[in-house]
Amino acid sequence: MIVGQEKPYKNKNAINNGVRISGRGFCIKVFYIKPIKYKGSIKKGEKLGTLLPLQKVYPGIQSHIHIENCDLSDPTVYL
């Protein structure tokens, strides 16, 4: 379930966007995307959003997403 918008930065830059997703015993934040929606259900394999151009803020960097557990533990087991 998408439960709301998350922003990795306090300022208003071009890549300051993402979502919080929670489900059966987990909660994650996904940054550097323009989500299709900020609230509601989502199914496995469904498009979550569009990757944002990190180069607008960090020239030379490759665009990517950032996945973070809400409790800041290692998210690797869920990937």
Short mmCIF file of N, CA and C in Angstrom, two decimals:
data_model
loop_
_atom_site.label_atom_id
_atom_site.label_comp_id
_atom_site.label_asym_id
_atom_site.label_seq_id
_atom_site.Cartn_x
_atom_site.Cartn_y
_atom_site.Cartn_z
N MET A 1 0.85 -1.17 0.00
CA MET A 1 0.00 0.00 0.00
C MET A 1 0.90 1.24 0.00
N ILE A 2 0.66 2.14 -0.91
CA ILE A 2 1.37 3.42 -0.91
C ILE A 2 0.68 4.30 0.12
N VAL A 3 1.44 4.74 1.11
CA VAL A 3 0.82 5.50 2.20
C VAL A 3 1.09 7.00 2.15
N GLY A 4 1.99 7.45 1.29
CA GLY A 4 2.21 8.88 1.18
C GLY A 4 3.49 9.26 0.49
N GLN A 5 3.65 10.55 0.28
CA GLN A 5 4.84 11.10 -0.34
C GLN A 5 5.98 11.15 0.67
N GLU A 6 7.19 10.91 0.19
CA GLU A 6 8.41 11.06 0.98
C GLU A 6 9.39 11.92 0.20
N LYS A 7 10.12 12.76 0.91
CA LYS A 7 11.12 13.61 0.28
C LYS A 7 12.46 13.41 0.98
N PRO A 8 13.52 13.10 0.21
CA PRO A 8 14.82 12.86 0.82
C PRO A 8 15.54 14.13 1.29
N TYR A 9 15.14 15.28 0.78
CA TYR A 9 15.82 16.53 1.11
C TYR A 9 14.84 17.54 1.71
N LYS A 10 15.38 18.52 2.39
CA LYS A 10 14.54 19.59 2.95
C LYS A 10 14.34 20.73 1.96
N ASN A 11 15.20 20.80 0.94
CA ASN A 11 15.08 21.88 -0.05
C ASN A 11 14.22 21.42 -1.23
N LYS A 12 13.92 22.34 -2.11
CA LYS A 12 13.09 22.04 -3.28
C LYS A 12 13.97 21.90 -4.51
N ASN A 13 14.60 20.74 -4.67
CA ASN A 13 15.37 20.54 -5.89
C ASN A 13 14.61 19.62 -6.85
N ALA A 14 15.18 19.40 -8.03
CA ALA A 14 14.49 18.68 -9.10
C ALA A 14 14.27 17.20 -8.82
N ILE A 15 14.95 16.63 -7.82
CA ILE A 15 14.84 15.19 -7.57
C ILE A 15 14.26 14.88 -6.19
N ASN A 16 13.67 15.86 -5.55
CA ASN A 16 13.17 15.70 -4.18
C ASN A 16 11.76 15.11 -4.17
N ASN A 17 11.68 13.80 -4.49
CA ASN A 17 10.38 13.16 -4.57
C ASN A 17 10.51 11.67 -4.33
N GLY A 18 9.44 11.07 -3.87
CA GLY A 18 9.41 9.63 -3.63
C GLY A 18 8.15 9.25 -2.88
N VAL A 19 8.07 7.97 -2.47
CA VAL A 19 6.90 7.47 -1.77
C VAL A 19 7.29 6.56 -0.61
N ARG A 20 6.35 6.40 0.31
CA ARG A 20 6.46 5.43 1.40
C ARG A 20 5.48 4.31 1.09
N ILE A 21 5.97 3.07 1.18
CA ILE A 21 5.14 1.89 0.91
C ILE A 21 5.20 0.99 2.14
N SER A 22 4.04 0.54 2.58
CA SER A 22 4.03 -0.40 3.71
C SER A 22 3.11 -1.57 3.38
N GLY A 23 3.40 -2.68 4.03
CA GLY A 23 2.63 -3.89 3.78
C GLY A 23 2.72 -4.82 4.96
N ARG A 24 2.73 -6.10 4.69
CA ARG A 24 2.76 -7.13 5.73
C ARG A 24 4.09 -7.13 6.48
N GLY A 25 4.18 -6.31 7.49
CA GLY A 25 5.37 -6.30 8.33
C GLY A 25 6.55 -5.53 7.80
N PHE A 26 6.37 -4.73 6.77
CA PHE A 26 7.49 -3.93 6.26
C PHE A 26 7.04 -2.52 5.94
N CYS A 27 8.02 -1.63 5.86
CA CYS A 27 7.79 -0.24 5.47
C CYS A 27 9.06 0.23 4.77
N ILE A 28 8.93 0.72 3.54
CA ILE A 28 10.09 1.23 2.81
C ILE A 28 9.79 2.62 2.25
N LYS A 29 10.89 3.32 1.94
CA LYS A 29 10.82 4.60 1.24
C LYS A 29 11.57 4.42 -0.08
N VAL A 30 10.99 4.91 -1.16
CA VAL A 30 11.62 4.86 -2.48
C VAL A 30 11.78 6.30 -2.95
N PHE A 31 13.05 6.71 -3.16
CA PHE A 31 13.34 8.09 -3.55
C PHE A 31 13.79 8.17 -5.00
N TYR A 32 13.75 9.37 -5.54
CA TYR A 32 14.20 9.75 -6.88
C TYR A 32 13.28 9.22 -7.98
N ILE A 33 11.97 9.19 -7.68
CA ILE A 33 10.97 8.86 -8.68
C ILE A 33 9.85 9.89 -8.64
N LYS A 34 9.18 10.04 -9.77
CA LYS A 34 7.93 10.81 -9.81
C LYS A 34 6.82 9.76 -9.79
N PRO A 35 6.18 9.56 -8.64
CA PRO A 35 5.19 8.50 -8.53
C PRO A 35 3.94 8.75 -9.38
N ILE A 36 3.31 7.67 -9.81
CA ILE A 36 2.04 7.77 -10.50
C ILE A 36 0.96 8.23 -9.52
N LYS A 37 1.08 7.77 -8.27
CA LYS A 37 0.14 8.18 -7.22
C LYS A 37 0.86 8.19 -5.88
N TYR A 38 0.32 8.95 -4.94
CA TYR A 38 0.92 9.07 -3.61
C TYR A 38 0.18 8.27 -2.55
N LYS A 39 -0.98 7.76 -2.87
CA LYS A 39 -1.74 6.94 -1.91
C LYS A 39 -2.51 5.88 -2.67
N GLY A 40 -2.67 4.73 -2.03
CA GLY A 40 -3.49 3.68 -2.62
C GLY A 40 -2.75 2.36 -2.76
N SER A 41 -3.47 1.38 -3.22
CA SER A 41 -2.88 0.04 -3.35
C SER A 41 -2.02 -0.05 -4.60
N ILE A 42 -1.09 -0.97 -4.55
CA ILE A 42 -0.22 -1.25 -5.69
C ILE A 42 0.07 -2.74 -5.71
N LYS A 43 0.13 -3.31 -6.89
CA LYS A 43 0.35 -4.75 -7.03
C LYS A 43 1.78 -5.02 -7.49
N LYS A 44 2.28 -6.19 -7.16
CA LYS A 44 3.60 -6.62 -7.60
C LYS A 44 3.68 -6.51 -9.12
N GLY A 45 4.73 -5.86 -9.61
CA GLY A 45 4.93 -5.69 -11.04
C GLY A 45 4.29 -4.44 -11.62
N GLU A 46 3.45 -3.78 -10.88
CA GLU A 46 2.79 -2.56 -11.35
C GLU A 46 3.78 -1.40 -11.36
N LYS A 47 3.67 -0.54 -12.37
CA LYS A 47 4.55 0.62 -12.46
C LYS A 47 4.29 1.56 -11.29
N LEU A 48 5.36 1.95 -10.62
CA LEU A 48 5.27 2.83 -9.46
C LEU A 48 5.40 4.29 -9.85
N GLY A 49 6.25 4.56 -10.84
CA GLY A 49 6.46 5.93 -11.26
C GLY A 49 7.55 6.01 -12.31
N THR A 50 8.08 7.22 -12.49
CA THR A 50 9.12 7.49 -13.48
C THR A 50 10.39 7.95 -12.78
N LEU A 51 11.52 7.43 -13.22
CA LEU A 51 12.81 7.79 -12.66
C LEU A 51 13.10 9.27 -12.91
N LEU A 52 13.59 9.96 -11.89
CA LEU A 52 13.92 11.38 -12.02
C LEU A 52 15.36 11.56 -12.50
N PRO A 53 15.66 12.66 -13.22
CA PRO A 53 17.00 12.90 -13.75
C PRO A 53 17.95 13.46 -12.68
N LEU A 54 18.71 12.60 -12.04
CA LEU A 54 19.63 13.03 -10.99
C LEU A 54 20.70 14.00 -11.51
N GLN A 55 20.98 13.97 -12.83
CA GLN A 55 21.99 14.84 -13.41
C GLN A 55 21.65 16.32 -13.26
N LYS A 56 20.38 16.64 -13.07
CA LYS A 56 19.99 18.04 -12.89
C LYS A 56 20.54 18.61 -11.58
N VAL A 57 20.80 17.73 -10.61
CA VAL A 57 21.33 18.16 -9.32
C VAL A 57 22.79 17.74 -9.15
N TYR A 58 23.12 16.55 -9.65
CA TYR A 58 24.48 15.99 -9.53
C TYR A 58 25.00 15.65 -10.92
N PRO A 59 25.63 16.61 -11.62
CA PRO A 59 26.12 16.36 -12.98
C PRO A 59 27.06 15.14 -13.02
N GLY A 60 26.84 14.29 -14.01
CA GLY A 60 27.70 13.13 -14.20
C GLY A 60 27.23 11.86 -13.50
N ILE A 61 26.29 11.96 -12.58
CA ILE A 61 25.81 10.78 -11.86
C ILE A 61 24.78 10.04 -12.72
N GLN A 62 24.73 8.74 -12.58
CA GLN A 62 23.73 7.94 -13.29
C GLN A 62 22.43 7.93 -12.48
N SER A 63 21.31 8.12 -13.15
CA SER A 63 20.02 8.10 -12.46
C SER A 63 19.76 6.71 -11.89
N HIS A 64 19.21 6.67 -10.69
CA HIS A 64 18.92 5.42 -9.99
C HIS A 64 17.86 5.70 -8.93
N ILE A 65 17.31 4.65 -8.35
CA ILE A 65 16.40 4.83 -7.22
C ILE A 65 17.15 4.55 -5.93
N HIS A 66 16.62 5.04 -4.86
CA HIS A 66 17.16 4.79 -3.52
C HIS A 66 16.05 4.12 -2.72
N ILE A 67 16.34 2.95 -2.17
CA ILE A 67 15.36 2.22 -1.36
C ILE A 67 15.87 2.20 0.07
N GLU A 68 15.01 2.60 0.99
CA GLU A 68 15.39 2.69 2.40
C GLU A 68 14.28 2.11 3.26
N ASN A 69 14.62 1.22 4.18
CA ASN A 69 13.63 0.76 5.15
C ASN A 69 13.28 1.92 6.07
N CYS A 70 12.03 2.00 6.48
CA CYS A 70 11.59 3.09 7.35
C CYS A 70 12.33 3.07 8.69
N ASP A 71 12.75 1.89 9.13
CA ASP A 71 13.50 1.79 10.39
C ASP A 71 15.01 1.86 10.17
N LEU A 72 15.43 2.16 8.93
CA LEU A 72 16.83 2.32 8.52
C LEU A 72 17.64 1.03 8.57
N SER A 73 16.99 -0.13 8.71
CA SER A 73 17.71 -1.41 8.65
C SER A 73 18.02 -1.73 7.18
N ASP A 74 18.86 -2.73 6.95
CA ASP A 74 19.30 -3.12 5.61
C ASP A 74 18.12 -3.70 4.81
N PRO A 75 17.77 -3.11 3.64
CA PRO A 75 16.62 -3.59 2.87
C PRO A 75 16.93 -4.76 1.93
N THR A 76 18.17 -5.23 1.90
CA THR A 76 18.60 -6.23 0.92
C THR A 76 17.74 -7.49 0.91
N VAL A 77 17.28 -7.95 2.06
CA VAL A 77 16.49 -9.19 2.11
C VAL A 77 15.17 -9.08 1.35
N TYR A 78 14.70 -7.86 1.11
CA TYR A 78 13.43 -7.67 0.40
C TYR A 78 13.62 -7.47 -1.10
N LEU A 79 14.86 -7.38 -1.55
CA LEU A 79 15.13 -7.12 -2.97
C LEU A 79 15.41 -8.39 -3.73
#
